[in-house]
PDB file as gemmi writes it, atoms N, CA and C in Angstrom:
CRYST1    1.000    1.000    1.000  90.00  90.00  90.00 P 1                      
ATOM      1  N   UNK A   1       0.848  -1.173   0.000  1.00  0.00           N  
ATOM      2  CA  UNK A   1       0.000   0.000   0.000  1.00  0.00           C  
ATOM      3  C   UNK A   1       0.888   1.228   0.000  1.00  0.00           C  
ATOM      4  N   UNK A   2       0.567   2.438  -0.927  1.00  0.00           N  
ATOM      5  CA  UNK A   2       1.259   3.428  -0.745  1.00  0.00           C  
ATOM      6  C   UNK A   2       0.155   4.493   0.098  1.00  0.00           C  
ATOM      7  N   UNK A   3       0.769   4.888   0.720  1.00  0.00           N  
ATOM      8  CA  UNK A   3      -0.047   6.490   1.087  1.00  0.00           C  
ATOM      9  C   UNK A   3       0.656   7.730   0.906  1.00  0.00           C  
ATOM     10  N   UNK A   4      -0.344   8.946   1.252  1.00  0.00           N  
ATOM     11  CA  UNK A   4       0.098   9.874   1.072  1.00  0.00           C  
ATOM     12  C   UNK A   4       0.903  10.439   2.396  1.00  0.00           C  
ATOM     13  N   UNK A   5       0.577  10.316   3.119  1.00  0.00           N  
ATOM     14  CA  UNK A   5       1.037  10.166   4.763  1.00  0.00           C  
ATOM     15  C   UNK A   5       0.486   9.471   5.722  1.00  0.00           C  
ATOM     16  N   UNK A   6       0.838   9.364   6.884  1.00  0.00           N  
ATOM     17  CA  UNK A   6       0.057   8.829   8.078  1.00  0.00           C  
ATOM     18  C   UNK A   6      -1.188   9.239   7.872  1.00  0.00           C  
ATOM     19  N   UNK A   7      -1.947   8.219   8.169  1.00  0.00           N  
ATOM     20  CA  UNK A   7      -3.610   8.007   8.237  1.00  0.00           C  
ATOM     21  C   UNK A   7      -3.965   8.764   6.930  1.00  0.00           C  
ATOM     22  N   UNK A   8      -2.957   9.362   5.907  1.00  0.00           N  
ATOM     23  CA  UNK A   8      -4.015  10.316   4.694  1.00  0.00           C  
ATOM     24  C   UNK A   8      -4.531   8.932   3.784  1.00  0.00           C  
ATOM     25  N   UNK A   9      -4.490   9.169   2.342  1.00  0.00           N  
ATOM     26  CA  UNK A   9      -5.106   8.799   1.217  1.00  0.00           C  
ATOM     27  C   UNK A   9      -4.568   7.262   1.045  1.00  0.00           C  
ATOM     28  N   UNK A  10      -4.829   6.312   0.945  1.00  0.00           N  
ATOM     29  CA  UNK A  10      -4.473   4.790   0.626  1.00  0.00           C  
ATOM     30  C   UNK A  10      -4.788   4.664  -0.775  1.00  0.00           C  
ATOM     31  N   UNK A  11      -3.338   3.613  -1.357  1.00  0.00           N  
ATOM     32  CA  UNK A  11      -3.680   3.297  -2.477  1.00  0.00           C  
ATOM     33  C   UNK A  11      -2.785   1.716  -2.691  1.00  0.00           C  
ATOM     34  N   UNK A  12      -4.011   0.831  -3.067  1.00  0.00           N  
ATOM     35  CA  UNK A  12      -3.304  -0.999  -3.101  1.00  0.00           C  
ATOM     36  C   UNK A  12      -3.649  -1.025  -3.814  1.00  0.00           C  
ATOM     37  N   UNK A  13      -2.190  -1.950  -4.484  1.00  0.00           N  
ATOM     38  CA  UNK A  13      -2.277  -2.311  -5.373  1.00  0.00           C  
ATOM     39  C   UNK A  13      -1.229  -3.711  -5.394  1.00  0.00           C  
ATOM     40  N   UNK A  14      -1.392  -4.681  -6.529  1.00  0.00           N  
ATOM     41  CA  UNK A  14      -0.294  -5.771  -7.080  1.00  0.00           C  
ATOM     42  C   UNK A  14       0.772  -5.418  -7.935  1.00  0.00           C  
ATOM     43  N   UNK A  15       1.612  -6.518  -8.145  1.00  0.00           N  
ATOM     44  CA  UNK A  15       2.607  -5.684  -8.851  1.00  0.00           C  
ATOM     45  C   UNK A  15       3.535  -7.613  -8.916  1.00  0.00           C  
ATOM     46  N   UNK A  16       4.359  -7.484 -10.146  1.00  0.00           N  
ATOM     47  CA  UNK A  16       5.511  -8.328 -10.065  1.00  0.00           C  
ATOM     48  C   UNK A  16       7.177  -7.997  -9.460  1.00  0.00           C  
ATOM     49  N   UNK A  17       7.206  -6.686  -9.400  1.00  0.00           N  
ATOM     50  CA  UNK A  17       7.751  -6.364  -9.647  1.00  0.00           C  
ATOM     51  C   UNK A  17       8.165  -4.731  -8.584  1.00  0.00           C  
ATOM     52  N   UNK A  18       7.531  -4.968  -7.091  1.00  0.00           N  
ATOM     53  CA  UNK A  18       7.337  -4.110  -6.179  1.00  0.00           C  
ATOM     54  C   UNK A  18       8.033  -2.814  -6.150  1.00  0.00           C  
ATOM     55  N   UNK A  19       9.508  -3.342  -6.350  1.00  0.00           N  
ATOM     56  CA  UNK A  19      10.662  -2.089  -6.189  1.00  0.00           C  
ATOM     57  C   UNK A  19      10.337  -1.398  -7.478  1.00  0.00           C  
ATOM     58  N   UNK A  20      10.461  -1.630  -8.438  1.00  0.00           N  
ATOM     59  CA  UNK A  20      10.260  -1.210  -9.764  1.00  0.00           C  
ATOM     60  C   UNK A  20       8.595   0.394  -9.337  1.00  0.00           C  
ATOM     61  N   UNK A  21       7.278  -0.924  -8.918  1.00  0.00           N  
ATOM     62  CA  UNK A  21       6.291  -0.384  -8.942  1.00  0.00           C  
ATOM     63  C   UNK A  21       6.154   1.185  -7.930  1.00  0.00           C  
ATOM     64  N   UNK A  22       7.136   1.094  -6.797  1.00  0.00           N  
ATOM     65  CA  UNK A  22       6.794   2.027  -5.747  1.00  0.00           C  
ATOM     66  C   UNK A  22       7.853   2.770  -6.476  1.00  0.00           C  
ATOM     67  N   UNK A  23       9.128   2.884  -7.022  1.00  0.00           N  
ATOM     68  CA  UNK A  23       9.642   4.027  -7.573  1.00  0.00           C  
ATOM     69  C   UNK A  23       9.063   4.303  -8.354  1.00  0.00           C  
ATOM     70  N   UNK A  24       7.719   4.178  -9.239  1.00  0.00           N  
ATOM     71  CA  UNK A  24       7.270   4.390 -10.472  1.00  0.00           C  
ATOM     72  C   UNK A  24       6.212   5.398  -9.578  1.00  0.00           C  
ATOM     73  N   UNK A  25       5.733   4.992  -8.576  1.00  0.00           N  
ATOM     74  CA  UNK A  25       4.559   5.884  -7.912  1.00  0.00           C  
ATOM     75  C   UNK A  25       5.607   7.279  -6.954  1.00  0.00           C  
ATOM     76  N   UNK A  26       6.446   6.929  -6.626  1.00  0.00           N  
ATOM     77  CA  UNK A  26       7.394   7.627  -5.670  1.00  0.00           C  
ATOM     78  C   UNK A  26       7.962   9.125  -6.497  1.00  0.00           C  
ATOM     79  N   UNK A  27       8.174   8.656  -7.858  1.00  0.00           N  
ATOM     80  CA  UNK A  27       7.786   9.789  -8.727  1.00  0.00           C  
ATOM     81  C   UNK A  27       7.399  10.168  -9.385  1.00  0.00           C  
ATOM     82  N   UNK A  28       5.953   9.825  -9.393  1.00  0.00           N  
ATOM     83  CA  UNK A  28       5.386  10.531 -10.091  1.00  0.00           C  
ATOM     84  C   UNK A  28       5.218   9.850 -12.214  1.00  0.00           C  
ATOM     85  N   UNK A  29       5.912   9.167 -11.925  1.00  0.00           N  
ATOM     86  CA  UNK A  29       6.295   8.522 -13.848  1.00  0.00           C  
ATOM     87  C   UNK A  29       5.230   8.741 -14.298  1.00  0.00           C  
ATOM     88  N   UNK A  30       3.716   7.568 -13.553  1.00  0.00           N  
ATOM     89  CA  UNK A  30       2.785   7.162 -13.952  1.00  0.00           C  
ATOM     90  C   UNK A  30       1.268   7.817 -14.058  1.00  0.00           C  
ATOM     91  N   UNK A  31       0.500   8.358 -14.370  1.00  0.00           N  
ATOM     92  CA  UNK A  31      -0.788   9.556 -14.513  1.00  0.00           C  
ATOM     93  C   UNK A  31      -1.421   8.672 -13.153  1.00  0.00           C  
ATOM     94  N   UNK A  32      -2.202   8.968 -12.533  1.00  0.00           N  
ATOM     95  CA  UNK A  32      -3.029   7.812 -12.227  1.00  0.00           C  
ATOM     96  C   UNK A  32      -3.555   8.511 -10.851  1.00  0.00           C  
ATOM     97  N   UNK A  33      -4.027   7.905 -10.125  1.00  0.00           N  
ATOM     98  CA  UNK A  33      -4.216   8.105  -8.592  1.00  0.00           C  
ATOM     99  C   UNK A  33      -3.729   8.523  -7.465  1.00  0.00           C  
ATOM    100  N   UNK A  34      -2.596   7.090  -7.624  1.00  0.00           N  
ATOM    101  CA  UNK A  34      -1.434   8.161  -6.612  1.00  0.00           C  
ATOM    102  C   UNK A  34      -0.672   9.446  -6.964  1.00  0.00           C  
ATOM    103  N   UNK A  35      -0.581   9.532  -8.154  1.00  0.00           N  
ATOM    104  CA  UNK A  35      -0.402  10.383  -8.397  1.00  0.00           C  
ATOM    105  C   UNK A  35      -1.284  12.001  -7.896  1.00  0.00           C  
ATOM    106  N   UNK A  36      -2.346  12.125  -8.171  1.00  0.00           N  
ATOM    107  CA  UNK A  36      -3.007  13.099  -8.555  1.00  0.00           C  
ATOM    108  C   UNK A  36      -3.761  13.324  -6.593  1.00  0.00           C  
ATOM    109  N   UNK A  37      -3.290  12.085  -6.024  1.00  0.00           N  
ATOM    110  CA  UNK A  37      -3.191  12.090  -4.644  1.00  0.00           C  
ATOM    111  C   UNK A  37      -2.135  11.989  -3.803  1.00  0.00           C  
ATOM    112  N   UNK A  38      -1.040  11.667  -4.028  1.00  0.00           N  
ATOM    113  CA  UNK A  38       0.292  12.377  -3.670  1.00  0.00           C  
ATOM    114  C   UNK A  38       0.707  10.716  -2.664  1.00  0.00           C  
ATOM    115  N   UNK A  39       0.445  10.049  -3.036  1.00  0.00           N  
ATOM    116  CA  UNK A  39       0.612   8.520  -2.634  1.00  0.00           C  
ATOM    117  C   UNK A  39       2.252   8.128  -2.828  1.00  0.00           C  
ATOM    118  N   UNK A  40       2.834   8.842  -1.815  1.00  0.00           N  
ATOM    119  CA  UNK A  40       4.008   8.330  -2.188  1.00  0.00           C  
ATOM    120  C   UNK A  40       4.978   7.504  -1.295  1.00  0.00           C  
ATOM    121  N   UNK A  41       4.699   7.101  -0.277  1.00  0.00           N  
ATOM    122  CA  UNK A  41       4.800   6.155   0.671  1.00  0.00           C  
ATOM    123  C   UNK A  41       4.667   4.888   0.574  1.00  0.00           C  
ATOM    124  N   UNK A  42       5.563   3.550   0.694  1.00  0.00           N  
ATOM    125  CA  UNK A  42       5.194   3.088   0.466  1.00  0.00           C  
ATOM    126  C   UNK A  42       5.157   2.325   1.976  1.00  0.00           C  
ATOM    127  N   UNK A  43       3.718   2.293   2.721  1.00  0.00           N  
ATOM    128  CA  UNK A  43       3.546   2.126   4.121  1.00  0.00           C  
ATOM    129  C   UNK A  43       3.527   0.497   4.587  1.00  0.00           C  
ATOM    130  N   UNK A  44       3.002  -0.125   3.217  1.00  0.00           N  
ATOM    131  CA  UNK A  44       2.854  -1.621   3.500  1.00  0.00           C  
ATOM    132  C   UNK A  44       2.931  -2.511   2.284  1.00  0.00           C  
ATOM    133  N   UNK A  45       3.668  -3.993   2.612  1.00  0.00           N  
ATOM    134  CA  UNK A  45       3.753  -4.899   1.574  1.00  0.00           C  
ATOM    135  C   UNK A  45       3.516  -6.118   1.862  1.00  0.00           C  
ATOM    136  N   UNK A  46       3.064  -7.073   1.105  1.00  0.00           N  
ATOM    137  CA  UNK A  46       3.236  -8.706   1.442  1.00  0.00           C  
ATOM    138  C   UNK A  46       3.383  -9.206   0.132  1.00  0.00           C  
ATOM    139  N   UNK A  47       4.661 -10.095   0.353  1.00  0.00           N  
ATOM    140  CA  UNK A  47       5.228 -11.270  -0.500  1.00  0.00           C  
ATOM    141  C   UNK A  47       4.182 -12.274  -1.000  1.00  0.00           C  
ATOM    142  N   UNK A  48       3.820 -12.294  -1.415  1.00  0.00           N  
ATOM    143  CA  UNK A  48       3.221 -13.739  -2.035  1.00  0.00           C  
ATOM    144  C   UNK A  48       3.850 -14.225  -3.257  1.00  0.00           C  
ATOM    145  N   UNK A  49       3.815 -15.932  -2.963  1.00  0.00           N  
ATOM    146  CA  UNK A  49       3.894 -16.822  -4.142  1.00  0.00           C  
ATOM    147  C   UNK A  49       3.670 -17.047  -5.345  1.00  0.00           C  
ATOM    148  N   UNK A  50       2.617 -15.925  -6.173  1.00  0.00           N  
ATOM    149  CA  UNK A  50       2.798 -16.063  -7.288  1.00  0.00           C  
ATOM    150  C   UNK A  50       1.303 -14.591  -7.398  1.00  0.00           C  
ATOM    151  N   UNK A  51       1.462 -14.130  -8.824  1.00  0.00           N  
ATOM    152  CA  UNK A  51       1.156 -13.390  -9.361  1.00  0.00           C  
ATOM    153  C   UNK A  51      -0.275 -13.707  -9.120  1.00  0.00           C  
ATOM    154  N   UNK A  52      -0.924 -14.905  -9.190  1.00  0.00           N  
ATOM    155  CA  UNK A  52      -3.151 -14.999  -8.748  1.00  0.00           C  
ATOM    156  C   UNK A  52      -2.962 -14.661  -7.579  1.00  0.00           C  
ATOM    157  N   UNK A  53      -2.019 -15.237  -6.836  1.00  0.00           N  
ATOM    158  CA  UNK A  53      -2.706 -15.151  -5.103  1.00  0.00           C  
ATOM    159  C   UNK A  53      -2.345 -14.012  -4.417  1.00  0.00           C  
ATOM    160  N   UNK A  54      -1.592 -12.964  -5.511  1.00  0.00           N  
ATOM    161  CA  UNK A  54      -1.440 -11.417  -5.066  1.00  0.00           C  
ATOM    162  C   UNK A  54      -2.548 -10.800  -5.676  1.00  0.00           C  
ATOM    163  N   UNK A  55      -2.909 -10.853  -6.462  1.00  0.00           N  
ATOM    164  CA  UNK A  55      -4.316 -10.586  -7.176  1.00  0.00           C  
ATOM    165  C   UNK A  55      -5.528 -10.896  -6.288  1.00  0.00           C  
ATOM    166  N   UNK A  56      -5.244 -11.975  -6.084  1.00  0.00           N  
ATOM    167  CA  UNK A  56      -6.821 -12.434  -5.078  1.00  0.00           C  
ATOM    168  C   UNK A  56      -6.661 -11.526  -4.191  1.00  0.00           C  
ATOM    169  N   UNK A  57      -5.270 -11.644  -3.408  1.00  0.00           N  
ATOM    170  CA  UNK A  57      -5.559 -10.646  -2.020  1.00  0.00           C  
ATOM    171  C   UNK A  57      -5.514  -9.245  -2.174  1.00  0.00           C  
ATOM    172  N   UNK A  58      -5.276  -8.618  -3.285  1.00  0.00           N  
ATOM    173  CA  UNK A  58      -5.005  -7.392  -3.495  1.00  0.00           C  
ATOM    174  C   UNK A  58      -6.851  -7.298  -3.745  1.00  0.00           C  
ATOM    175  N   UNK A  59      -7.512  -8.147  -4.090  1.00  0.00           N  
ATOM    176  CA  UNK A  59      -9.137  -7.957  -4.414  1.00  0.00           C  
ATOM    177  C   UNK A  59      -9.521  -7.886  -3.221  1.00  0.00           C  
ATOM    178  N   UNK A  60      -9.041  -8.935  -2.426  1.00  0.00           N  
ATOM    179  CA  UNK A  60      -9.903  -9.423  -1.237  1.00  0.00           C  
ATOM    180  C   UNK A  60      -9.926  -8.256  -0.238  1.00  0.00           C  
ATOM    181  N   UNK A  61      -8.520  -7.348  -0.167  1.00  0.00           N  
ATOM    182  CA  UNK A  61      -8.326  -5.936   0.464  1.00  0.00           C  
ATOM    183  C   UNK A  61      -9.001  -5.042   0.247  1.00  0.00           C  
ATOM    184  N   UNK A  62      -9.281  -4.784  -1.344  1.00  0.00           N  
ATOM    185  CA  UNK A  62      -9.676  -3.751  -1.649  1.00  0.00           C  
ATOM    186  C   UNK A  62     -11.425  -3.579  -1.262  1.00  0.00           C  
ATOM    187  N   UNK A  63     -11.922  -4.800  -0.878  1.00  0.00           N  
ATOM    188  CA  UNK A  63     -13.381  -4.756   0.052  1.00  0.00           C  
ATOM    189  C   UNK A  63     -13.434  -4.645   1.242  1.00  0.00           C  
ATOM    190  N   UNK A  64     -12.174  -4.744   2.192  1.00  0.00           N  
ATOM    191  CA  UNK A  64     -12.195  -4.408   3.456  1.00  0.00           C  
ATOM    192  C   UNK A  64     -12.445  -2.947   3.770  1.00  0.00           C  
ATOM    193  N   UNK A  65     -12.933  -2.562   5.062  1.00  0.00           N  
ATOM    194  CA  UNK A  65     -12.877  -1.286   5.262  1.00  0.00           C  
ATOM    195  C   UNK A  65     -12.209  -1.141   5.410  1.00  0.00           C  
ATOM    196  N   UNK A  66     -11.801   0.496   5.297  1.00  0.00           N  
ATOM    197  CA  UNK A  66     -10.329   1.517   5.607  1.00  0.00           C  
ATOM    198  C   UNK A  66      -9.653   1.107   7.450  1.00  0.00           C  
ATOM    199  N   UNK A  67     -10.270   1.154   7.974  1.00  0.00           N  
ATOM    200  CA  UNK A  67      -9.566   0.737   9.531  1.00  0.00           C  
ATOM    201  C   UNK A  67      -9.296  -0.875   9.467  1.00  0.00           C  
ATOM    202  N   UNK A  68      -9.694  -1.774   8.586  1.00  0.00           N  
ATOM    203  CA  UNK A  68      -8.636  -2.912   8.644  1.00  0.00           C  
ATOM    204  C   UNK A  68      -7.593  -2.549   8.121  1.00  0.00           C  
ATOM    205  N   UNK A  69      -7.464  -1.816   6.836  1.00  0.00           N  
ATOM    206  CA  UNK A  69      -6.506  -1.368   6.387  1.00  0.00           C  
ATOM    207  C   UNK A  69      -5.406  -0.788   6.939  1.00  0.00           C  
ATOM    208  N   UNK A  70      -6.210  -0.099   8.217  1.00  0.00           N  
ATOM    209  CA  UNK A  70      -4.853   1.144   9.003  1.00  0.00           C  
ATOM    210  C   UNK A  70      -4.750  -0.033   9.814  1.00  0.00           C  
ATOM    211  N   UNK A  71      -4.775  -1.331  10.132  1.00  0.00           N  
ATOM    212  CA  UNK A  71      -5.058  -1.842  11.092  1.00  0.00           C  
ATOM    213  C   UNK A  71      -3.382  -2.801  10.829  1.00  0.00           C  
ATOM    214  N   UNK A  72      -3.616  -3.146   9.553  1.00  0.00           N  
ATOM    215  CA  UNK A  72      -2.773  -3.824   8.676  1.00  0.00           C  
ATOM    216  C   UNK A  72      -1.032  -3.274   8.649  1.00  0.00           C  
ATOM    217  N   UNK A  73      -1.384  -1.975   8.268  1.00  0.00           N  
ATOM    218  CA  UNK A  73      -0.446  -1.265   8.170  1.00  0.00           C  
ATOM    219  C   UNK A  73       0.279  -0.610   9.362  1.00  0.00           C  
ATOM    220  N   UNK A  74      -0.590  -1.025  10.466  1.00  0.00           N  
ATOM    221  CA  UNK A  74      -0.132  -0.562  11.792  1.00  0.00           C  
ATOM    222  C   UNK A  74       0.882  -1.683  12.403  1.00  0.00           C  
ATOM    223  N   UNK A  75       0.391  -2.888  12.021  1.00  0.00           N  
ATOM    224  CA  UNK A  75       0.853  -4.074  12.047  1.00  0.00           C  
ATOM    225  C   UNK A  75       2.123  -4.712  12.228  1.00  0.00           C  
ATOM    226  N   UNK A  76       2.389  -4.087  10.750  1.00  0.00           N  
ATOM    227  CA  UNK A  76       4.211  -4.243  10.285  1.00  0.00           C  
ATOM    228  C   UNK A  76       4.526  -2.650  10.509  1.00  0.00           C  
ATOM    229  N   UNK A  77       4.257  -1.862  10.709  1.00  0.00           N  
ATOM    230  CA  UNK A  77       4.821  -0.146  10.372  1.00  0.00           C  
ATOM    231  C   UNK A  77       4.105   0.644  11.047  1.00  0.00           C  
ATOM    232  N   UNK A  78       3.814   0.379  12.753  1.00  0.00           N  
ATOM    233  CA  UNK A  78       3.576   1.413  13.317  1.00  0.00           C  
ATOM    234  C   UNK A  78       3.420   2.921  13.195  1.00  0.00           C  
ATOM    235  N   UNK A  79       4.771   2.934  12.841  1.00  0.00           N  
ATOM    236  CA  UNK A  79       5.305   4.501  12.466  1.00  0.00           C  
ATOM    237  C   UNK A  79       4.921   5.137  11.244  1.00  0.00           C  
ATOM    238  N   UNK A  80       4.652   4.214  10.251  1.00  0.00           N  
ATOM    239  CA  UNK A  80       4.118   4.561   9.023  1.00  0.00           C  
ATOM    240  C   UNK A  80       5.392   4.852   8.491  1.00  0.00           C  
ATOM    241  N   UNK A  81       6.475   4.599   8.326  1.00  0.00           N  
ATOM    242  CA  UNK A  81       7.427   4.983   7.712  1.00  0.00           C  
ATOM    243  C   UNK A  81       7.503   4.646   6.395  1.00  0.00           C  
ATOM    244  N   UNK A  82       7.845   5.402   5.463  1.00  0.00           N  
ATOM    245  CA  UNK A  82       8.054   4.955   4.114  1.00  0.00           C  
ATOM    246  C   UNK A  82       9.825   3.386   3.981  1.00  0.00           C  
ATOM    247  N   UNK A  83       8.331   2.522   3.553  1.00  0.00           N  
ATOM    248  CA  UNK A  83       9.640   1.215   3.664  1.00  0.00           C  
ATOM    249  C   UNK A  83      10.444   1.468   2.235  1.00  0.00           C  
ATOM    250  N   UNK A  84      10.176   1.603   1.489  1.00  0.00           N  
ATOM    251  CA  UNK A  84      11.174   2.089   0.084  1.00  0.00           C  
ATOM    252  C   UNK A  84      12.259   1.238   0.097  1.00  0.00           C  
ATOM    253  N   UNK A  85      13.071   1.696   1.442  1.00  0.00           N  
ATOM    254  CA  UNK A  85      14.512   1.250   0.910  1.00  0.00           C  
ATOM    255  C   UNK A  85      14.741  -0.333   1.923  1.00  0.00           C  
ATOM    256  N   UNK A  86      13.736  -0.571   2.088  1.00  0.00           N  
ATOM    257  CA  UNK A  86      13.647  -1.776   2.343  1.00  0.00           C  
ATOM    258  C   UNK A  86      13.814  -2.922   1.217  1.00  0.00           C  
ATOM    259  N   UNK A  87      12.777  -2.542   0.393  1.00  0.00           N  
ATOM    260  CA  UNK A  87      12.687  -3.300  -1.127  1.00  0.00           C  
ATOM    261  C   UNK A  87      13.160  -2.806  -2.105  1.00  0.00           C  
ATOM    262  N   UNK A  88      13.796  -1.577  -2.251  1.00  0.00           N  
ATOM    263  CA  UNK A  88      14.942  -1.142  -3.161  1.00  0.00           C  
ATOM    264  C   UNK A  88      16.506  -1.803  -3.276  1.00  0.00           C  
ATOM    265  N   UNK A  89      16.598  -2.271  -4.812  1.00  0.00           N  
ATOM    266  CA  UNK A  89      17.684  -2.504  -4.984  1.00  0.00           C  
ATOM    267  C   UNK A  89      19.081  -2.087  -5.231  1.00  0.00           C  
ATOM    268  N   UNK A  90      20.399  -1.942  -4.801  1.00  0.00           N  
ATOM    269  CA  UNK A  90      21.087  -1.323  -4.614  1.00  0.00           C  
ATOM    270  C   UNK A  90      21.714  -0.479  -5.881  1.00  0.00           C  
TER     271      UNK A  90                                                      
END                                                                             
């Protein structure tokens, strides 16, 4: 999930390709949402095994309400810190 800051604007999404995807939102490359909402955080992630079962759960999220969401993200990242250079490659 990227946000725009603590508790602001949420935006989930899938991806193959995570590091790639959050520098693509981080500046701005891509027209879209985060963009035009300033989503540039990237507050939360999970690994999965293959490209459906990030899909499923990236669906299955996107019907939860917003406070599972902060709930999620509170989870692994209290602080809300932008993980970036967690999954950035050197």
């Amino acid at each position: 999930m990227m946000a725009s800051g603590r508790n602001g604007t949420l935006y989930l999404g899938s991806t193959g390709n995570l590091a790639k995807r959050a520098w693509e939102h981080r500046n701005g490359v891509v027209s879209g949402f985060t963009k035009k909402y300033g989503c540039k955080a990237l507050v939360w992630y999970e690994v999965l095994g293959s490209w459906e079962a990030a899909r499923q759960r990236e669906l299955q999220m996107k019907e939860w309400k917003r406070s599972w969401k902060v709930r999620e993200i509170e989870g692994l990242n209290p602080d809300w810190e932008d993980l970036y250079d967690r999954i950035a490659q050197p």
